[in-house]
mmCIF file of C-alpha atoms in Angstrom:
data_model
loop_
_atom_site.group_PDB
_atom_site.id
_atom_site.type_symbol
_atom_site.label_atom_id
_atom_site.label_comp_id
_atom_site.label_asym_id
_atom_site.label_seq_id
_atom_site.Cartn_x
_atom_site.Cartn_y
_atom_site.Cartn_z
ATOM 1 C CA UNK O 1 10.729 5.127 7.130
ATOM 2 C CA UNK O 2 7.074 5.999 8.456
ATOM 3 C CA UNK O 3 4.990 4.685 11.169
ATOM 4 C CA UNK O 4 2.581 2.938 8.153
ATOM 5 C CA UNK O 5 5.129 1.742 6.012
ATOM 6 C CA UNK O 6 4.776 -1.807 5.147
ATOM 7 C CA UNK O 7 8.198 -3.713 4.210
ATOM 8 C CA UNK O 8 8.307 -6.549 2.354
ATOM 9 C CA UNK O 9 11.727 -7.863 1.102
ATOM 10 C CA UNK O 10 15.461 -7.037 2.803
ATOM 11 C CA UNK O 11 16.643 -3.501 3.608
ATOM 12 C CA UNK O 12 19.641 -4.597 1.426
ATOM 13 C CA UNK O 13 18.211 -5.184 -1.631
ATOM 14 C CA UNK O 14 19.436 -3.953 -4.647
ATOM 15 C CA UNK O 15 16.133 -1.803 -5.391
ATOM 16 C CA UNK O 16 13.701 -0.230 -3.600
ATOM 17 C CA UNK O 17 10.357 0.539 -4.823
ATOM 18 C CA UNK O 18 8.052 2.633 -2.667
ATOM 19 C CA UNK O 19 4.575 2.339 -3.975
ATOM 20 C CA UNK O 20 1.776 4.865 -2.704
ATOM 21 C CA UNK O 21 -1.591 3.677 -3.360
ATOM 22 C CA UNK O 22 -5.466 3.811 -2.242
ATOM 23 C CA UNK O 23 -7.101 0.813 -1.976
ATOM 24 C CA UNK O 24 -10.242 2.309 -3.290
ATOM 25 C CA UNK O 25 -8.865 2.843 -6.443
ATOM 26 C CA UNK O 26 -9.082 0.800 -9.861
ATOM 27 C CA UNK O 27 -5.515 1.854 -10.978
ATOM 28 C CA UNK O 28 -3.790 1.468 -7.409
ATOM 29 C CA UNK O 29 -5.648 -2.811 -8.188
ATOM 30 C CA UNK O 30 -3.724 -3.407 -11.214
ATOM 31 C CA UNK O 31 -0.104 -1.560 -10.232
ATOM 32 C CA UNK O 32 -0.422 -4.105 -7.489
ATOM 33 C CA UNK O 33 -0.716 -6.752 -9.809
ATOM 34 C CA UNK O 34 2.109 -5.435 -11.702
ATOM 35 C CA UNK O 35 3.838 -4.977 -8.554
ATOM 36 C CA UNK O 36 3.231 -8.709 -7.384
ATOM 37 C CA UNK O 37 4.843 -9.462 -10.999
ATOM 38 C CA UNK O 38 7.790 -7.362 -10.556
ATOM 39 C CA UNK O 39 8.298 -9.322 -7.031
ATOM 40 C CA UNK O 40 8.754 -12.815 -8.547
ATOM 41 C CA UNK O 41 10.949 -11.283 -10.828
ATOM 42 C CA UNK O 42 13.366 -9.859 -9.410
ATOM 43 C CA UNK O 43 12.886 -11.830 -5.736
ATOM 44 C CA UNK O 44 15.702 -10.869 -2.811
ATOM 45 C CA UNK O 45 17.131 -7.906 -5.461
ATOM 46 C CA UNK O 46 13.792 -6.141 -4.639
ATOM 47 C CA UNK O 47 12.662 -4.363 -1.460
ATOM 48 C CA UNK O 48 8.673 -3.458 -1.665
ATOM 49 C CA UNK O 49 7.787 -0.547 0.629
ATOM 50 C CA UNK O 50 3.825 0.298 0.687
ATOM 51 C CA UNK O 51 3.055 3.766 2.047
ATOM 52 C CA UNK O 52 -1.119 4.749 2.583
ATOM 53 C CA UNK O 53 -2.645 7.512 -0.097
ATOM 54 C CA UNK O 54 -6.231 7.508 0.620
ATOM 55 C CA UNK O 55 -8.057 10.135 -1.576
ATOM 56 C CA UNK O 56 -9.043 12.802 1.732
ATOM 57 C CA UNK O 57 -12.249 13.439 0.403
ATOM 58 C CA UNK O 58 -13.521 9.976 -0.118
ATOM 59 C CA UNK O 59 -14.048 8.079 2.954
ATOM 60 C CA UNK O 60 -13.979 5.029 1.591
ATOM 61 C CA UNK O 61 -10.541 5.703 0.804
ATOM 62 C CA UNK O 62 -9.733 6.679 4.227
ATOM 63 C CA UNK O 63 -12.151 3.782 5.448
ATOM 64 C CA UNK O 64 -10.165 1.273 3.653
ATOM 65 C CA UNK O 65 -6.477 2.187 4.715
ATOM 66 C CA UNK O 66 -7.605 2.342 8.228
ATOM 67 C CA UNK O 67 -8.535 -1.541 7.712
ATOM 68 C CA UNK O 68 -5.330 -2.132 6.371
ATOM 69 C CA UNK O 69 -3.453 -0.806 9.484
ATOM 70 C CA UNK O 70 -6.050 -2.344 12.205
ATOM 71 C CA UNK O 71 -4.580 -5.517 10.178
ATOM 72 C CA UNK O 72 -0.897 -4.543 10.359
ATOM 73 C CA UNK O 73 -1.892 -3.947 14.384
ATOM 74 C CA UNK O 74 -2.818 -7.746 14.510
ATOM 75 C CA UNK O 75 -0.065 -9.068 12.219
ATOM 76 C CA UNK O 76 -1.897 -9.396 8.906
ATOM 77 C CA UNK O 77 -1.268 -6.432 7.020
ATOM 78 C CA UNK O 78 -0.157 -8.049 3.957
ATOM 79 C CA UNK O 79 -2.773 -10.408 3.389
ATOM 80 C CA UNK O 80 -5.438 -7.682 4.207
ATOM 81 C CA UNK O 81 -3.402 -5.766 1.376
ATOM 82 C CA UNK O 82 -3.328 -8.312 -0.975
ATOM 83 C CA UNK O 83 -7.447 -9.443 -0.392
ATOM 84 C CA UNK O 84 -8.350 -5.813 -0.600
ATOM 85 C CA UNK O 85 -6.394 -5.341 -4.314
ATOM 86 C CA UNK O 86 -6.933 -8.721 -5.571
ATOM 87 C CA UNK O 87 -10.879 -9.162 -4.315
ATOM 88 C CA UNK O 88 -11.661 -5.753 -3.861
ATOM 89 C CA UNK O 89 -14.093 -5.501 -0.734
ATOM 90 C CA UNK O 90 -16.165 -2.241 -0.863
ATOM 91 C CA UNK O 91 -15.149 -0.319 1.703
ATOM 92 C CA UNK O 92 -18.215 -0.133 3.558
ATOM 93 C CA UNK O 93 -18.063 -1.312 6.911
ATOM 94 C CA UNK O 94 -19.256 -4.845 6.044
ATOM 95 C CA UNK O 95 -17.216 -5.209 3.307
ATOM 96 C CA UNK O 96 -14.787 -4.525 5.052
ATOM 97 C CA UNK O 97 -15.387 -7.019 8.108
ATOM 98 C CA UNK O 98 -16.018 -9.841 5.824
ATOM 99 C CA UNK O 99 -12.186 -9.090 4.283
ATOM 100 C CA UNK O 100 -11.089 -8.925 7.904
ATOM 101 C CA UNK O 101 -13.174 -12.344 8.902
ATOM 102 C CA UNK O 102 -11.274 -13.926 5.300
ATOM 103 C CA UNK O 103 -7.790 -13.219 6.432
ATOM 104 C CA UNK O 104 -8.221 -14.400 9.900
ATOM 105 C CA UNK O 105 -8.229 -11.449 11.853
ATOM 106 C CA UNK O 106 -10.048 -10.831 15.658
ATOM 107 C CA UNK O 107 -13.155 -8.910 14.195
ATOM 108 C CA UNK O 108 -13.943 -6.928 17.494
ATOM 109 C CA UNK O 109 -10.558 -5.931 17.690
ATOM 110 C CA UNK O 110 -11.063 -5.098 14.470
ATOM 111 C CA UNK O 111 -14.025 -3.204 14.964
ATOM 112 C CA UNK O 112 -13.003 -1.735 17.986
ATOM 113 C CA UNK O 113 -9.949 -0.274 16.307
ATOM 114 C CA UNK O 114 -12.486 1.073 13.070
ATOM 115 C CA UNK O 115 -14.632 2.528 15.129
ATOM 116 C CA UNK O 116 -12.268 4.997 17.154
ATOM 117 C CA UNK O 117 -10.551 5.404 13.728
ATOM 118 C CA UNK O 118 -6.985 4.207 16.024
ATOM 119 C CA UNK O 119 -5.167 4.794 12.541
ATOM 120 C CA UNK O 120 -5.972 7.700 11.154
ATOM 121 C CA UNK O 121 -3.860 9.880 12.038
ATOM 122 C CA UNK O 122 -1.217 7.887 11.119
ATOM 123 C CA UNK O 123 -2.238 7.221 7.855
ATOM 124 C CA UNK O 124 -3.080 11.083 7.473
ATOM 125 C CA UNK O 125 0.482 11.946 8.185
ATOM 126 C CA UNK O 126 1.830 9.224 5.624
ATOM 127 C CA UNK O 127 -0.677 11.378 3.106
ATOM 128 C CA UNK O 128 1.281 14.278 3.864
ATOM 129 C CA UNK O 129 4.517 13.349 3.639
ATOM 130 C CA UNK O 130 3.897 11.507 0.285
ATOM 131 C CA UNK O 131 2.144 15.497 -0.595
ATOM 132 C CA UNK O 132 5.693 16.791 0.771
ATOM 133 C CA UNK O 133 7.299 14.147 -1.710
ATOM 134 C CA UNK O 134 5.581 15.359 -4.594
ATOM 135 C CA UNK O 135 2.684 12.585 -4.316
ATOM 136 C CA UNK O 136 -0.320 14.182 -6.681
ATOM 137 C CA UNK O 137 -2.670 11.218 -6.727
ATOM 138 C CA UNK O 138 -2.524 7.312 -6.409
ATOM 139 C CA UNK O 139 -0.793 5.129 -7.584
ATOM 140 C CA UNK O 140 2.684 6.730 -7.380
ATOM 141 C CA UNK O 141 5.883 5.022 -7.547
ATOM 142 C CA UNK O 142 9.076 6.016 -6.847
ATOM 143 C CA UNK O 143 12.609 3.504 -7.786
ATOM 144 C CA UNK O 144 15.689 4.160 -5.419
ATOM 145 C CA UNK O 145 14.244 7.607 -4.011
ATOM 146 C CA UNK O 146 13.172 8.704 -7.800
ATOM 147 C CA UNK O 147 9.746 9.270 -8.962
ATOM 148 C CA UNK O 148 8.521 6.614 -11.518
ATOM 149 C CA UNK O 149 7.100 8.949 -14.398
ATOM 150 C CA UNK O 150 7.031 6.465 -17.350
ATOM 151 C CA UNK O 151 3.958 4.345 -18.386
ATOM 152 C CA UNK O 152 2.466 2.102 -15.712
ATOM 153 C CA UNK O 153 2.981 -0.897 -18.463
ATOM 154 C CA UNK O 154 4.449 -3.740 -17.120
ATOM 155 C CA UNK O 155 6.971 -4.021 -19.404
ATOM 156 C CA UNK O 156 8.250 -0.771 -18.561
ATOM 157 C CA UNK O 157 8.085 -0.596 -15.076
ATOM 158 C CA UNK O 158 9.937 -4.074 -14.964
ATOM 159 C CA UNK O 159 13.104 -2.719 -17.842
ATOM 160 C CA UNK O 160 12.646 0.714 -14.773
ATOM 161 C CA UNK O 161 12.804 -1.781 -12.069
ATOM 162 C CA UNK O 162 15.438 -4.152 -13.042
ATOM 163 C CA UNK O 163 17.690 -1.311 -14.652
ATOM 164 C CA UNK O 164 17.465 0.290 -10.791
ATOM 165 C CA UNK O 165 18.816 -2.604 -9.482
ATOM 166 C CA UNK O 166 22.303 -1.327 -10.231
ATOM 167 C CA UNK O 167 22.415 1.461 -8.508
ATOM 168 C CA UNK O 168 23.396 1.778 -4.894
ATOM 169 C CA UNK O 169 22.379 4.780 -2.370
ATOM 170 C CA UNK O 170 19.654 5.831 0.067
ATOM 171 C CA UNK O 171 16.677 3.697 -1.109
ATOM 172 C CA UNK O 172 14.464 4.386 1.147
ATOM 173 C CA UNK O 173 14.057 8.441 1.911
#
């Protein structure tokens, strides 16, 4: 487990699904949305862990992650998530603040944090261990510790998904 992993669901869930994703990018919106799907489906069975893949040489990539982790620092990292897939906020700096402002957040704190990039690093490292994983570009999946390589359908991610939910082991590498 890394320092910007988000966890949503029990460490003893049946299936794990690590997702890596950039906010900034179109495909990373609707895996999310297949994601969410997958959720409801398969409810306590399912563990969701969300590990940061911003695109290095966009810095709206890096821009955007950064807000998601000054939100995890003030206890909102999930519904800054979920705003920033589902209502994409360009990830200028306004953008960005109005997200922040919509989920409730302390915006100078918020700020603060942006400004002397408090994240980054962190969020760099995640990038490298997902490049250490075999993480080429965003969104990337992996099921119980196995890269997803199938079509990012919905139909079958869910039959990869529930068919995981089987298997036992280290779910979380």
């Amino acid at each position: 487990v890394y320092r910007t992993d988000h966890v949503e669901g029990s460490p003893l869930a049946a299936v794990t699904l690590i997702g890596y994703a950039d906010f900034a990018i179109p495909d990373c919106s609707r895996t999310h949305r297949m994601i969410k799907t997958i959720q409801k489906n398969l409810g306590s069975r399912l563990r969701y862990v969300f590990r940061p893949f911003p695109d290095p040489l966009e810095s709206r990539s890096e821009d955007a992650a950064e807000a998601a982790e000054c939100a995890a620092s003030q206890g909102k990292f999930w519904e800054m998530h979920d705003r920033m897939f589902e209502q994409p906020c360009a990830s200028d700096e306004l953008h960005l603040v109005r997200c922040a402002k919509a989920v409730g957040m302390d915006v100078r704190q918020f700020r603060r944090e942006m400004k002397a990039h408090v994240h980054l690093a962190g969020i760099r490292a995640a990038r490298a261990a997902g490049v250490r994983r075999g993480v080429v570009r965003a969104p990337t999946l992996f099921i119980n510790s196995r890269k997803y390589e199938s079509s990012f359908g919905l139909a079958t991610l869910l039959a990869a998904v529930q068919a995981a939910a089987g298997e036992t082991g280290d779910a979380c590498p």
